[in-house]
Every structure is written in C-alpha cells, then in structure tokens.
Coordinates of C-alpha atoms in Angstrom, one line a residue:
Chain A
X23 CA -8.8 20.5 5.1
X24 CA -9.5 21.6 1.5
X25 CA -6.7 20.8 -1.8
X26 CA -7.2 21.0 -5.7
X27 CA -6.2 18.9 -7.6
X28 CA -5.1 20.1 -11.1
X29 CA -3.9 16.8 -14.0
X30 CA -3.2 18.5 -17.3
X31 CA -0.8 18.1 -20.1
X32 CA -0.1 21.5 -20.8
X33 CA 0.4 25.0 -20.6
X34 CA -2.5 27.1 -20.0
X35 CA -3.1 30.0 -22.9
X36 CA -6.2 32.2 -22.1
X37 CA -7.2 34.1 -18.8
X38 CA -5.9 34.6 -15.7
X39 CA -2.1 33.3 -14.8
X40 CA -2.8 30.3 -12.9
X41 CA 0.2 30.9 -10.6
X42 CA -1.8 34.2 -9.7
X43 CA -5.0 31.6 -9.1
X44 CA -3.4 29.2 -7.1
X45 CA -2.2 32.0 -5.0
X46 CA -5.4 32.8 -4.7
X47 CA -6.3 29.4 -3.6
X48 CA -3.6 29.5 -1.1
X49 CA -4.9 32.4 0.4
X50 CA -8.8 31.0 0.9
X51 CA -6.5 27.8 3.0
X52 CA -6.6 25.4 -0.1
X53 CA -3.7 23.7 -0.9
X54 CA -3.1 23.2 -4.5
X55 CA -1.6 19.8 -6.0
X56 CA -0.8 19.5 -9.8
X57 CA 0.2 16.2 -11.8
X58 CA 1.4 16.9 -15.3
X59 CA 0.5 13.8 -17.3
X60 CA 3.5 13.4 -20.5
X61 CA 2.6 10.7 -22.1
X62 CA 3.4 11.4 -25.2
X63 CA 6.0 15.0 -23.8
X64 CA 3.9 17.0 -25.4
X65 CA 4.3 19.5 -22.4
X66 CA 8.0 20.7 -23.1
X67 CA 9.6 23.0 -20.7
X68 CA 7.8 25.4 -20.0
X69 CA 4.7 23.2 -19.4
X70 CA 6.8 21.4 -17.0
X71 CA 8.0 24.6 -15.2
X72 CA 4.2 26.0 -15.3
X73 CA 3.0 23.3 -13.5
X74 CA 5.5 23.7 -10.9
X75 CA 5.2 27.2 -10.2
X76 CA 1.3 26.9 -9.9
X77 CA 2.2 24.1 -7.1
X78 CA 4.7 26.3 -4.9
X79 CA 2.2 29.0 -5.3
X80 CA -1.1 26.6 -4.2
X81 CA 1.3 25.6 -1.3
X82 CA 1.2 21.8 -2.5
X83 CA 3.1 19.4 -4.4
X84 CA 3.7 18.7 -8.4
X85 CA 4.7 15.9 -10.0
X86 CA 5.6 14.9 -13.3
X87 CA 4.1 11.2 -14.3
X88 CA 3.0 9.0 -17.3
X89 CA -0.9 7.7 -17.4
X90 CA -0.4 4.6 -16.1
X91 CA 1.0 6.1 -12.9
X92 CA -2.2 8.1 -11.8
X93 CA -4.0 6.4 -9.5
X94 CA -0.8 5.9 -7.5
X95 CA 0.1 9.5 -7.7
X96 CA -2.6 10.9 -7.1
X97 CA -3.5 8.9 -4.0
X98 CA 0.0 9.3 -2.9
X99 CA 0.0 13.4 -3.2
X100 CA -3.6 13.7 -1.3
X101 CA -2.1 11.9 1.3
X102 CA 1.0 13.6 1.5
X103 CA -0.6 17.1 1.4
X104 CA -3.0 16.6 4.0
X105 CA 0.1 15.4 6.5
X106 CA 2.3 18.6 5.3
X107 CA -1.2 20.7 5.8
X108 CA -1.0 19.3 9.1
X109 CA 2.3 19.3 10.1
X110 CA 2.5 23.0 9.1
X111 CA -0.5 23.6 11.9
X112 CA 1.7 21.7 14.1
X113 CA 4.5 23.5 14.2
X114 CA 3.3 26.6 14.1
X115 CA 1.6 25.3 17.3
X116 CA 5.7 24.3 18.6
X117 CA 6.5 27.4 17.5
X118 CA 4.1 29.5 19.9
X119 CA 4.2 26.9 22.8
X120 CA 8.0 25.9 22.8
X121 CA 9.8 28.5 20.6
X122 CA 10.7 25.3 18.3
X123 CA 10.4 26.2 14.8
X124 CA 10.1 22.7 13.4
X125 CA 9.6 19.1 14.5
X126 CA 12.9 17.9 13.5
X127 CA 14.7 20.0 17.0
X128 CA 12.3 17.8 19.2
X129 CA 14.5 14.8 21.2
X130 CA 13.3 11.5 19.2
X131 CA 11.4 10.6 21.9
X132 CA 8.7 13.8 22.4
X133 CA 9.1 13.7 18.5
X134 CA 7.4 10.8 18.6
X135 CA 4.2 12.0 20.7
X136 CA 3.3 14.8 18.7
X137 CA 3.8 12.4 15.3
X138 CA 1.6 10.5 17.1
X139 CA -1.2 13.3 17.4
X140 CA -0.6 14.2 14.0
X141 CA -1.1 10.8 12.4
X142 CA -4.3 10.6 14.6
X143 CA -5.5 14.0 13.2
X144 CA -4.4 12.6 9.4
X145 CA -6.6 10.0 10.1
X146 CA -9.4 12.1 11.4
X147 CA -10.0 15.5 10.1
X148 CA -12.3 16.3 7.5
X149 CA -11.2 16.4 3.8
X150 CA -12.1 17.7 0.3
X151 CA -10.6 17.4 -2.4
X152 CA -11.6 18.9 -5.3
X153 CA -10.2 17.7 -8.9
X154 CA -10.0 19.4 -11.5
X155 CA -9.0 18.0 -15.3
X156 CA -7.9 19.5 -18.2
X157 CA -10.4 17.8 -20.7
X158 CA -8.2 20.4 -23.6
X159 CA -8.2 17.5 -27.3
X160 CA -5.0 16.1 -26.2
X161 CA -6.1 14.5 -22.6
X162 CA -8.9 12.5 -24.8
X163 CA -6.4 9.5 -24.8
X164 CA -5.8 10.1 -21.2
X165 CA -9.6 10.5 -19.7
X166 CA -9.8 6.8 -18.8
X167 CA -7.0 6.8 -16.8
X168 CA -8.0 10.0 -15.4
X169 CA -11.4 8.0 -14.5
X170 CA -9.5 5.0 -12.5
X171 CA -7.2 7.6 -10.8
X172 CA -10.4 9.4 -9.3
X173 CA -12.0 5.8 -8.1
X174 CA -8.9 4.8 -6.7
X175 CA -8.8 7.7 -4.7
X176 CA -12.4 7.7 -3.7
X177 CA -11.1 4.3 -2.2
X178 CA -8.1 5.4 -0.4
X179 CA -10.3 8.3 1.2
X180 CA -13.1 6.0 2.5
X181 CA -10.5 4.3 4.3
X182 CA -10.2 7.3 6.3
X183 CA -12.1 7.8 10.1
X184 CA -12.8 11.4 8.7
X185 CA -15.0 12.6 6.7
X186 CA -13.7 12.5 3.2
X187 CA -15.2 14.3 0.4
X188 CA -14.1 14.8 -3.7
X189 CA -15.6 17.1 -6.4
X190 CA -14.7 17.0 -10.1
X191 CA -14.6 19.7 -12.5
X192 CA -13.5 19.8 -15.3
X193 CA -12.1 22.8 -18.2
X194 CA -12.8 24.0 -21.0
X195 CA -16.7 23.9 -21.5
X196 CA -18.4 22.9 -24.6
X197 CA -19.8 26.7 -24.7
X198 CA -17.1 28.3 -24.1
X199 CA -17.4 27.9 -20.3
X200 CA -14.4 28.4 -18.5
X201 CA -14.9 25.3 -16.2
X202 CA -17.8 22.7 -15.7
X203 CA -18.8 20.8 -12.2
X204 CA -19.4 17.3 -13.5
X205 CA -19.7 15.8 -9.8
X206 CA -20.7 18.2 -6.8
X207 CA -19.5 17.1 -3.5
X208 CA -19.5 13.3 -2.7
X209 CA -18.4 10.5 -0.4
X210 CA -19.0 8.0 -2.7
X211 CA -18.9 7.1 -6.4
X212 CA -21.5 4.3 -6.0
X213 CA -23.8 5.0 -9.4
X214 CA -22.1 7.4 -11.0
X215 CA -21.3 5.3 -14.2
X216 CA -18.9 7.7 -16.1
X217 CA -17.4 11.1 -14.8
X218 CA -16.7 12.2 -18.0
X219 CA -19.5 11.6 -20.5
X220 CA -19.4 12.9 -23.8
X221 CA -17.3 16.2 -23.7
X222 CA -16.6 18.5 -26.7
X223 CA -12.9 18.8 -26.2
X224 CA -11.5 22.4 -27.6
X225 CA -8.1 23.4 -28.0
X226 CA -7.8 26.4 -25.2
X227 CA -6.4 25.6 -22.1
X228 CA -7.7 28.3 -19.5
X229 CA -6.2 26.9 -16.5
X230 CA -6.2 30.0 -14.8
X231 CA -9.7 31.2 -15.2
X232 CA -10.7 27.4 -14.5
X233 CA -9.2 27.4 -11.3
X234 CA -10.7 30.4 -9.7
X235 CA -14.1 29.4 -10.4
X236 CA -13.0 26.0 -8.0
X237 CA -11.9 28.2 -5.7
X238 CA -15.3 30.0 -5.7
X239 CA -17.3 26.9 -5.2
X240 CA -15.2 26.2 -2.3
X241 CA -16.6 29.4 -0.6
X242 CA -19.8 29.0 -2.3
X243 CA -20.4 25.7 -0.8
X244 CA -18.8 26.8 2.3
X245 CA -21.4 29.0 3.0
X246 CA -23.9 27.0 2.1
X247 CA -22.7 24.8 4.2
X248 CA -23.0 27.1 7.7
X249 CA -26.5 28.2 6.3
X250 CA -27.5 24.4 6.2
X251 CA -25.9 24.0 9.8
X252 CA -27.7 26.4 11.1
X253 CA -31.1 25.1 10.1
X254 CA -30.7 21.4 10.3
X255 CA -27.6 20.5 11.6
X256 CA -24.6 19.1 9.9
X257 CA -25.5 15.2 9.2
X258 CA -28.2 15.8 6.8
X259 CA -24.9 17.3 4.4
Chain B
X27 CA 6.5 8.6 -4.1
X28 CA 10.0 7.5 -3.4
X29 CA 12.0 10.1 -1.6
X30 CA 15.4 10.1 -3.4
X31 CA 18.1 11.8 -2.0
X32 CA 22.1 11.5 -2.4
X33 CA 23.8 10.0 0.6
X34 CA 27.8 11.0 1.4
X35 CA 27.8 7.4 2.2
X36 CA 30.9 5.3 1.8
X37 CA 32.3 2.3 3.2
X38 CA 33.8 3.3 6.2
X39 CA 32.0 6.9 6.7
X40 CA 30.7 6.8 10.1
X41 CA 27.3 8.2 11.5
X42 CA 27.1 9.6 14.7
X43 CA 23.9 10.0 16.6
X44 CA 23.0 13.8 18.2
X45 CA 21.4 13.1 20.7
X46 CA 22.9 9.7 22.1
X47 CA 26.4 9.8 20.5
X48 CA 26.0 6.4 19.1
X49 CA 28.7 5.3 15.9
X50 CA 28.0 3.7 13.7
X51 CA 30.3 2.1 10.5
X52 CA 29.1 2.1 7.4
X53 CA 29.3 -1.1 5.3
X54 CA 27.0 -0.8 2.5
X55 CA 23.2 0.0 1.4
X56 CA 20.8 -2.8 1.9
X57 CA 17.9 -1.6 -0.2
X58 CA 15.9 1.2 -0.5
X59 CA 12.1 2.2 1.0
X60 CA 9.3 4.5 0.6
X61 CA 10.5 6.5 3.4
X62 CA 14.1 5.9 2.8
X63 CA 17.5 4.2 2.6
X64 CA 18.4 1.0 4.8
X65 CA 22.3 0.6 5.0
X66 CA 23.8 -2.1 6.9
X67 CA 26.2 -0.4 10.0
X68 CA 28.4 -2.1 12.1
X69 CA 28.8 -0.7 16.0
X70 CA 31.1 -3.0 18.3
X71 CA 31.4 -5.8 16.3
X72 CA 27.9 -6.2 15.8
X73 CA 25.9 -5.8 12.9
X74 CA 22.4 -3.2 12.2
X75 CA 20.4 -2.1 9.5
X76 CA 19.7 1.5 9.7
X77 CA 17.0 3.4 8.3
X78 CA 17.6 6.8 7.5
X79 CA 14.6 9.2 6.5
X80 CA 14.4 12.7 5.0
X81 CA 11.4 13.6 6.3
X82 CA 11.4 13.4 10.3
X83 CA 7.2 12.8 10.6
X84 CA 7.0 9.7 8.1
X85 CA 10.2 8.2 9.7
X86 CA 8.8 8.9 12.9
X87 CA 5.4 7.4 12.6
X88 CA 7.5 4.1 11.4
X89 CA 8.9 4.0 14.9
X90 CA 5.7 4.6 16.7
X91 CA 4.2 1.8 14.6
X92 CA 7.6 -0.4 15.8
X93 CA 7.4 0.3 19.5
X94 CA 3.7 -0.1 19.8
X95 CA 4.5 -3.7 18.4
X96 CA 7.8 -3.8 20.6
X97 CA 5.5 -3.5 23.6
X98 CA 3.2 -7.1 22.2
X99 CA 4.0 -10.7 21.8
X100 CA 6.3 -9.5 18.7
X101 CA 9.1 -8.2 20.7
X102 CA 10.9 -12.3 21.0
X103 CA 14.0 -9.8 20.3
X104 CA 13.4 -6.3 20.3
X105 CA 13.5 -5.6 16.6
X106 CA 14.3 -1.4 17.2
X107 CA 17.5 -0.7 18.6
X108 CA 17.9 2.6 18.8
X109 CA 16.7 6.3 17.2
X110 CA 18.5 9.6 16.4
X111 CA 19.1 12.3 14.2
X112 CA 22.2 12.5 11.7
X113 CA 24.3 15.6 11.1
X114 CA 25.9 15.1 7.9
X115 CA 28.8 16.8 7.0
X116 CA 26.9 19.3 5.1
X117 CA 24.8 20.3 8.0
X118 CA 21.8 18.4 6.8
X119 CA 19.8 16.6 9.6
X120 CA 19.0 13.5 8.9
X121 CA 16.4 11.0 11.3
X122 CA 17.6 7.3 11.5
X123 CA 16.8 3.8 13.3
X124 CA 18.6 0.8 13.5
X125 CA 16.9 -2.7 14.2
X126 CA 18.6 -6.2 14.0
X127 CA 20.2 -7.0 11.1
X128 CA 18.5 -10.0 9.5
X129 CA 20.8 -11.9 6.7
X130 CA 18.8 -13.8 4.3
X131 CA 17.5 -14.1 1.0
X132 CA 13.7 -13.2 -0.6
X133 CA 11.4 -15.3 -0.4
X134 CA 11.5 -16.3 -4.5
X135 CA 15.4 -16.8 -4.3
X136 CA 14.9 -18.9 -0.9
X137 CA 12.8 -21.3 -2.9
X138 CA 15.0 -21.6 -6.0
X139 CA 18.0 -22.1 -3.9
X140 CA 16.4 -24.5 -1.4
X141 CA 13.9 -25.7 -3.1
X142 CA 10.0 -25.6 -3.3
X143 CA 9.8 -28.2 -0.9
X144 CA 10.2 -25.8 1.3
X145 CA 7.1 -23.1 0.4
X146 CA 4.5 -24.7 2.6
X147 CA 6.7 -24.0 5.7
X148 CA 8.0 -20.2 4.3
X149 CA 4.0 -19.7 4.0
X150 CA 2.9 -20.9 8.0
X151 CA 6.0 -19.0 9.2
X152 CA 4.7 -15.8 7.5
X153 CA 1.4 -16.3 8.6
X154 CA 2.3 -17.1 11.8
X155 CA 4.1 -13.9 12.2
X156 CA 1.0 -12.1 10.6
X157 CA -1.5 -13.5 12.7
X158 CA 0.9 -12.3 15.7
X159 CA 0.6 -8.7 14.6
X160 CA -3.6 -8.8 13.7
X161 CA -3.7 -10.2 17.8
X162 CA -1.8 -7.2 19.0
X163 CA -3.8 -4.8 16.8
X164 CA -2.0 -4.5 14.0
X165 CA -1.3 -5.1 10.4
X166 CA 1.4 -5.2 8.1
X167 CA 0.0 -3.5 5.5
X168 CA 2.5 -3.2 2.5
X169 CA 3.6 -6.9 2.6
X170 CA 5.4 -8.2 -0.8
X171 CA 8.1 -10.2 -1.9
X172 CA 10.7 -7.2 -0.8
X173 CA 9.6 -6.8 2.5
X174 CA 10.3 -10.3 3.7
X175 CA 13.6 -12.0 4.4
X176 CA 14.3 -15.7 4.9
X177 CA 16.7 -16.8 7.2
X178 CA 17.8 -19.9 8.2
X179 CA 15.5 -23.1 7.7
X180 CA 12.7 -20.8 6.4
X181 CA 13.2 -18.8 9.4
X182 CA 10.4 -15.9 8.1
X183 CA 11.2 -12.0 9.3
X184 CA 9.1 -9.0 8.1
X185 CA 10.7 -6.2 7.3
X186 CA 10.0 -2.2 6.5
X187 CA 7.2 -1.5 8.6
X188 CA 6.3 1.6 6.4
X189 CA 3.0 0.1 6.1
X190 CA 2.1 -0.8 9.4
X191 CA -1.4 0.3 10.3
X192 CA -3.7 -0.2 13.2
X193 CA -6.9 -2.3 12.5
X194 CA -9.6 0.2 11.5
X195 CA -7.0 2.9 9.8
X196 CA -6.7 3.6 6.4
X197 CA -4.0 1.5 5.1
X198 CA -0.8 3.8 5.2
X199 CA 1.3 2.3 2.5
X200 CA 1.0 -0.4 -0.2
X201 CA 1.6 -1.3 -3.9
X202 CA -0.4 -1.8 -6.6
X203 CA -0.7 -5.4 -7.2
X204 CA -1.0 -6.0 -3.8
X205 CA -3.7 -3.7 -3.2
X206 CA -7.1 -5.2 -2.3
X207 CA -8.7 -2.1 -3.6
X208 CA -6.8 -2.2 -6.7
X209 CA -8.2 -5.8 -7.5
X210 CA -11.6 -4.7 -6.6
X211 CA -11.9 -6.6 -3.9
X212 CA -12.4 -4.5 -1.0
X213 CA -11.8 -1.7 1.0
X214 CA -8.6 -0.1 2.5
X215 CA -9.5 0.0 5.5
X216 CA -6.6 -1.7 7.7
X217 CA -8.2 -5.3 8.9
X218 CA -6.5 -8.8 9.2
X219 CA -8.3 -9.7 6.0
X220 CA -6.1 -6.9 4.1
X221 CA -2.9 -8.6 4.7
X222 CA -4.0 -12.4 4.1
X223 CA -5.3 -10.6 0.5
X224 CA -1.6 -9.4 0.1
X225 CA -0.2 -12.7 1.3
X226 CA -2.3 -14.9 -1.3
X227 CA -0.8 -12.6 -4.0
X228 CA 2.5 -12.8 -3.2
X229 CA 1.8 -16.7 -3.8
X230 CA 1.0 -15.9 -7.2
X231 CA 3.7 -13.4 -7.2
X232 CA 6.1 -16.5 -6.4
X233 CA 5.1 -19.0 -8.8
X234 CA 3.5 -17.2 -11.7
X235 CA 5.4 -13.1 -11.6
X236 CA 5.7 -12.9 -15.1
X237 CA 2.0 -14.1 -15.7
X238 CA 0.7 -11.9 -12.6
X239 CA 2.4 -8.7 -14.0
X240 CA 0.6 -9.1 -17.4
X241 CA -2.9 -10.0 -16.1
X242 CA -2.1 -6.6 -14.0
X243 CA -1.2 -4.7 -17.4
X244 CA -3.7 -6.0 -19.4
X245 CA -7.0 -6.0 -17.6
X246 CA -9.1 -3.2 -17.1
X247 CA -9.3 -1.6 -13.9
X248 CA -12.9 -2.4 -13.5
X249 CA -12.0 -6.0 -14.7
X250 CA -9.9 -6.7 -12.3
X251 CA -11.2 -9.4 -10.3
X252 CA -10.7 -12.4 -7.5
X253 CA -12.0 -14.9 -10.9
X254 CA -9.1 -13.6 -12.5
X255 CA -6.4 -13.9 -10.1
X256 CA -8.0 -17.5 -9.0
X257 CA -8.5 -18.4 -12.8
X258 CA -4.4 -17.6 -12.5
X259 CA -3.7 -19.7 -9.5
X260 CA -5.6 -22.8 -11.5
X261 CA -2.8 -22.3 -13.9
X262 CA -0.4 -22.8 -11.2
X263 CA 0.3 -26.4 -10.5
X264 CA 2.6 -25.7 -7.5
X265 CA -0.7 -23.8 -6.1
X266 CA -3.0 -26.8 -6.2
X267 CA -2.9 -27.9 -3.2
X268 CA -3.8 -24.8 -1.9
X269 CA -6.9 -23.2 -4.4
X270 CA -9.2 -23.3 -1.5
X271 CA -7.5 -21.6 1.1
X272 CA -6.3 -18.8 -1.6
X273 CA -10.2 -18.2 -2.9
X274 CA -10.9 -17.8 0.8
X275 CA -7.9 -15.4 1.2
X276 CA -8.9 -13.3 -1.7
X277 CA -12.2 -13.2 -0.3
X278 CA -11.4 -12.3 3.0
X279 CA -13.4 -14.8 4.5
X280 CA -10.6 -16.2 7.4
X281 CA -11.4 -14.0 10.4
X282 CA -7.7 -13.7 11.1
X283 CA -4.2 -14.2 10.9
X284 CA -4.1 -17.3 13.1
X285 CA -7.4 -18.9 11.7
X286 CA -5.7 -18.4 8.4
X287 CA -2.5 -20.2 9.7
X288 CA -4.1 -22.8 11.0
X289 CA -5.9 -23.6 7.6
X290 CA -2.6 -23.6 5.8
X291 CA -0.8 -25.4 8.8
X292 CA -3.8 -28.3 7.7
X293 CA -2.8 -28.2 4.4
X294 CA 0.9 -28.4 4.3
X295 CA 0.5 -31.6 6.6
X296 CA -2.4 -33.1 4.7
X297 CA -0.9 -33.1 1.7
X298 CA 2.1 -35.6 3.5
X299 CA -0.6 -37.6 4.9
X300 CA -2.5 -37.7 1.7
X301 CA 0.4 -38.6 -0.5
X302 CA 1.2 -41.3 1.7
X303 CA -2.4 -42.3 2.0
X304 CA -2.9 -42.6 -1.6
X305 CA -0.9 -45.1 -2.0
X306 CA -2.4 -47.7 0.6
X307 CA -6.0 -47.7 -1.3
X308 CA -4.8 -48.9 -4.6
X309 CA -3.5 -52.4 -2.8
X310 CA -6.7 -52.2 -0.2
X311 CA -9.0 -51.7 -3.5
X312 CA -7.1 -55.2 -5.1
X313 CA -7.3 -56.9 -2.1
X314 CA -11.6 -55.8 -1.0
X315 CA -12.1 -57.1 -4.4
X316 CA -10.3 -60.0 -4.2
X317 CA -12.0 -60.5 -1.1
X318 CA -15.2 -59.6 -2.7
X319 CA -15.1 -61.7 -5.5
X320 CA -14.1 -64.9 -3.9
X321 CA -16.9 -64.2 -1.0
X322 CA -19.5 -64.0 -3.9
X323 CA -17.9 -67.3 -5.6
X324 CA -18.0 -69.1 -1.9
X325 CA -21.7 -67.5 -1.5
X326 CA -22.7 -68.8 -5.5
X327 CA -21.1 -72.1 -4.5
X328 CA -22.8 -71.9 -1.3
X329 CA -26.2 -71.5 -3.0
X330 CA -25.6 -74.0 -5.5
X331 CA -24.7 -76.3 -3.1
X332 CA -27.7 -75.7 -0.7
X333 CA -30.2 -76.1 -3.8
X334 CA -28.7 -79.2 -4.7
X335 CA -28.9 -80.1 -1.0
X336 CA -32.4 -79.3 -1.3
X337 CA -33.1 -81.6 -4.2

C-alpha cells in the first residue's frame, strides 16, 4: 500500500494544480492524505477548501488541526487510510463474488469474518508512506512539531507485523528546486538526528509541482525495486 | 479522530434492529467513543448500553475483539448482548451493540465520594481484570480514567473495548498520555507490559491530573521520560506506598497482568500489616533496652561482686 502525506499551511501558488497531481497520484494507486496546520489561520478559505479538494482527488482524507495535534493526526489518518484502502479491495472483492456492493448489506455475523480478514491484512500488508512538508517561511514555527509527528508515526508503524516504510520530502528547495528527499526509504529513524536541518525557507508554495515529483519516486523506486528482486532477492531492501 | 455525527435521538425514540427485530427505548446518551455514541436503552424492563457506530468495519472489529474475549475466562456474564444494524428514519444505516449496562461512577469520583481508603482495592480489581485479558491473549489497550466504571464496593468493569488488541498487534487505539510510546518508553506493540504502563499513569492521573497534564504540556517530546513521571509520583504522597511497583510498571519489567496483581495485592496488605507493626517496635525497643540496661547493671554488679569475691 502506498499514501502521501501532504502538512502545509497554505495555498499553493506556482506549477501544476495540485488537485490535478493528486489525481495523478491516485491514478499510480497512492492514496493521498493532507493535514492543514492553522495555527495561527493564516490559511483562510480557500486554503482550507484547497486542501480538501487535493484529498478527494488523492482518494484519502484531510483534516484541519493546530500543531500540537500532529502526531495524533497524523498517526490516526495513516491508519485510517490504509483500512479504507483495504476495505475498498474488499468490497470490490463482495462485489464480484456476492453481488454485494458494500460491507454494511452483510448479516452482522459474516460481517464479522471478512472484518476479521481485513484487520488481519491491516496488520499485515506492506506500507509506505511518504511525507511530504511544506517547509514555505511560515511552517518555520511549526517544523518541530512536524519533526515529533514523523517519530511518532515511525512508532505506530513499527508496531505493525508488516513491513512499514516512510520517506520525507520536503518543498520548496533552497535552489529553486521544486521538492527535496531529505530521508529516502526507511524502517527506522534510529540515527537520523534532525529531518530538517538547516533549510532556506522561500515564500513560494509549489504544492503541485512538489507532489509529482513524490509521485515519480514512487515509480522510480518501484522499479528499482523489481530490478533489485530480481538480482538479490527482496530482504537485502 | 472522533467520528461526530447527529443522532434523531430522543427520550423515548425507539431503535429497532434489521436483522433480529429487537426494540429498544431510548433513555439517554451515556458518553461518547472513538468509534461512536453509547446511549443507555431499555428493552423489557431491563436496562443496556448500546453502541452505535458510523462506520460498519471499526464497529465491527470492536465486536470481534468482544466475542473472542466472550469465548475466555472473561465471559463471568456475557458482556455483548446482542448486534444489528439501525435504519433511522432518514434511511441511514446505522451498526449497533448492546452489552450490560454497568451503573457506576469513574474511578476519580469513586475515590472522592468513598474515599481513598478505597484506591488500593479499585487498583487489584483492575488489575485483576487486566491480567484476565493478557491470559486469554489480549489487552486492553486504550485504558484511562473514562474507560473504567466502579460499581459497587469497588466493583471494577472495563469498558469501550475500542482498543482491544491481541498480544503482538500494533496497539489499535490509545491517548496520548497514556501512550508508552508517547513517554518514550517503548514500543506499541500490543503486550501485557502496554497496559500495566497505562495503568501506572492513570495513578498519576488520579492523584496528581492537573500536575500530569502540565508535565505533558511542557516537556519536550524527546524529554519525556519514566524519571519524569516517577520524579511526579515522589511528589505524590498518596503514591508512596506504591513508588516501587509503579517504576517497575513504567518500565515494563512485571511479565504480566497477574504477576503485576500479585505485587500490588502485597502491597495494599503490607501496608495494614506494616502500620500495625510499627507500632509494636517502639514499646519492644523501651522494653530490649530496659532489658538491656538492667542485664548490663546485674552483669557490672556481677563483676564487681566476683572481684571483690576474689579479693
């Protein structure tokens, strides 16, 4: 299973329409999460409505939330969106084996087998997620909690049987870059003292563009990934 | 994230199961979880608390998590009663469970009502119940001061099993300052040691809240620590008795439930036993030395005497 996560505190303004990226995202089977951090409600209405849109496109969930509230939130939406990601493979499953089109017309009692499988496969199956943070000058104030949101998840997902992995990105670049990698694919955060040293923090906010290039590393990895497999096989990854 | 969603609920409205036809009366809402609304329901004279969900999978996965303990040493009297689904006038279906309706008050109003004298046997109960759970496979999970009701005589009973995980799952549900990984003191990773964690806060949580919520507030994440929260239980005078067993909760070093019981079970009747016996040495003491002195004035004399025999 593969998600983005996308915590920002405001509209994007150059590039690309991220709703148009997040589609695109969608498309490639990677549901797209967005937190809009308003601290301070800097984001106004049309931030707020942005960062919706960009989250019913991605096929994921958005939510509106102070700093303070991160860690929770974000651990709480990765859950949440690997269950729905599930439960939407489930039933289209019902829908070709029974003619059911949703869990919810099951008797309670077969209801509860198949929640059962699909707990088991929540536990199970294979995750990234890959976070990506507006680091635009107004999220300066915000990084640390940013920071302590990403450990706590790390935490939540080594709780997991499966195999849980996170990448962080983060947008704009100190050269003009639409989006940086500053952690490449990990199961742990052992070592890595600070996610976010030192960044030169401009004013654009090219969501859009930022988000595609995610997308891309997705595949790019992906690839890599079956090239790797078919030399070595897949526990050296 | 807390699913809110209006209710047509009023006294009186009834809810009728689909699938088994069962009524039930409304009386009023009980409270309100992470995977919805618990309204207490009457059906032929006899009261329930029914859970009622918006989203069919995480209700669902409660009730697998309550019949797999249904089938274990928990089931003294089957807790889940029944499950169906909910048309609501609007056409909206709705999942539900009832279980037995348990009257009673939290923990932290138990104790200021009763008394404190009765903490040591709110805590055994708990951990009794606990340790039942961690033998059948199972823990609690999200366990905090809203999840438990007290009955009568400390009667313990856990409620919202939202949390409840197998041993060896990731943790399904929990808060914050419960949270061994939010303390940095572990994994989330479901084991017996998870819950005694959460336990051993919620005695902080009872004695000290206000203190606890700051030290949550003000400490950085990475500074949060077991010193911290045991530096906080030293502060806590109604906690002394008990310092050793909570740095060994925090630190996850009972191997379960019962052992954990057991240790506190010690405690509570130790303390009787050493109140009482604290007494008895502070006459004993008077009277060895008495003894004492006047067996080394007899000896002196004794000596004395014996020289002066000698001479």
């Amino acid at each position: 299973m593969k998600q983005i996560l996308l915590i920002t505190d405001g509209c994007s303004n150059v590039g690309m329409s991220p709703i148009v990226a997040a589609a695109h995202a969608k498309s490639e089977g990677i549901a797209v999460n967005v937190v809009g951090v308003v601290d301070h409600g800097e984001l106004g209405e049309y931030g707020a409505s942005e960062i919706h849109e960009i989250a019913r496109a991605g096929g994921g969930l958005s939510r509106l939330v102070q700093a303070k509230e991160l860690a929770q939130t974000v651990q709480m939406m990765t859950r949440k969106t690997v269950v729905q990601t599930i439960q939407l493979a489930v039933q289209r499953e019902l829908q070709s084996v029974l003619g059911n089109d949703s869990i919810e017309a099951l008797p309670p009692e077969k209801r509860g087998e198949v929640v059962k499988v699909m707990d088991e496969l929540t536990e199970t199956s294979g995750l990234q997620v890959a976070l990506l943070i507006d680091a635009s000058a107004s999220m300066r104030p915000k990084l640390a909690s940013v920071e302590e949101a990403i450990h706590d998840l790390m935490l939540s997902l080594q709780a997991r049987a499966g195999k849980s992995e996170i990448a962080v990105f983060h947008f704009p670049g100190s050269k003009q870059e639409d989006c940086v990698l500053s952690l490449d694919w990990t199961t742990h955060l052992k070592g890595v003292p600070s996610i976010f040293p030192k960044l030169h923090m401009s004013g654009t906010t090219p969501t859009g563009p930022a988000l595609m290039k995610v997308v891309e590393h997705f595949i790019e990895s992906s690839s890599q990934r079956k090239e790797m497999d078919g030399m070595i096989g897949d526990d050296v990854i | 994230m807390t699913t809110s969603f209006k209710l047509p609920l009023k006294k009186g409205s009834v809810i009728v199961g689909k699938w088994k036809h069962g009524h039930y009366r409304v009386e009023r809402l009980l409270g309100e979880g992470a995977n919805g609304k618990v309204i207490l329901v009457s059906k032929d004279w006899q009261w329930y608390a029914l859970k009622i969900g918006q989203d069919a999978v995480d209700l669902q996965s409660e009730i697998n998590a309550l019949k797999a303990l249904a089938s274990t040493s928990m089931a003294r009297d089957s807790y889940l009663k029944d499950v169906d689904d909910w048309v609501t006038p609007q056409g909206k279906e709705l999942p539900f469970y009832t279980m037995r309706y348990v009257k009673g008050l939290d923990m932290s109003a138990y104790l200021t009502q009763h008394g404190e004298d009765w903490f040591p046997l709110l805590g055994l109960n708990l951990l009794r119940s606990l340790g039942e759970l961690h033998q059948a496979g199972w823990i609690f999970g999200d366990l905090k001061l809203e999840n438990i009701i007290v009955g009568q005589y400390g009667d313990v009973e856990l409620i919202d099993f939202g949390g409840a995980t197998q041993i060896g799952k990731g943790v399904k549900q929990f808060t914050e300052i419960y949270d061994r990984g939010y303390w940095n003191c572990g994994s989330r990773t479901a084991d017996a040691q998870y819950d005694l964690f959460s336990f051993a806060v919620l005695c902080l949580q009872l004695f000290a809240p206000r203190k606890l919520h700051q030290l949550s507030k003000e400490l950085l994440p990475q500074n949060r620590s077991i010193e911290e929260l045991m530096e906080l239980a030293k502060e806590t005078p109604q906690l002394a008795p008990y310092l050793k067993w909570l740095e060994q909760a925090f630190s996850g070093s009972f191997k379960h439930g019962k052992e954990a019981a057991s240790a506190w079970r010690m405690l509570a009747h130790q303390r009787r036993s050493l109140a009482k016996s604290k007494k008895t040495p502070r006459w004993l003491k008077v009277m060895i030395a008495i003894s004492l002195i006047s067996l080394g004035i007899s000896a002196s004399l004794y000596v004395l005497d014996y020289a002066g025999l000698l001479k």
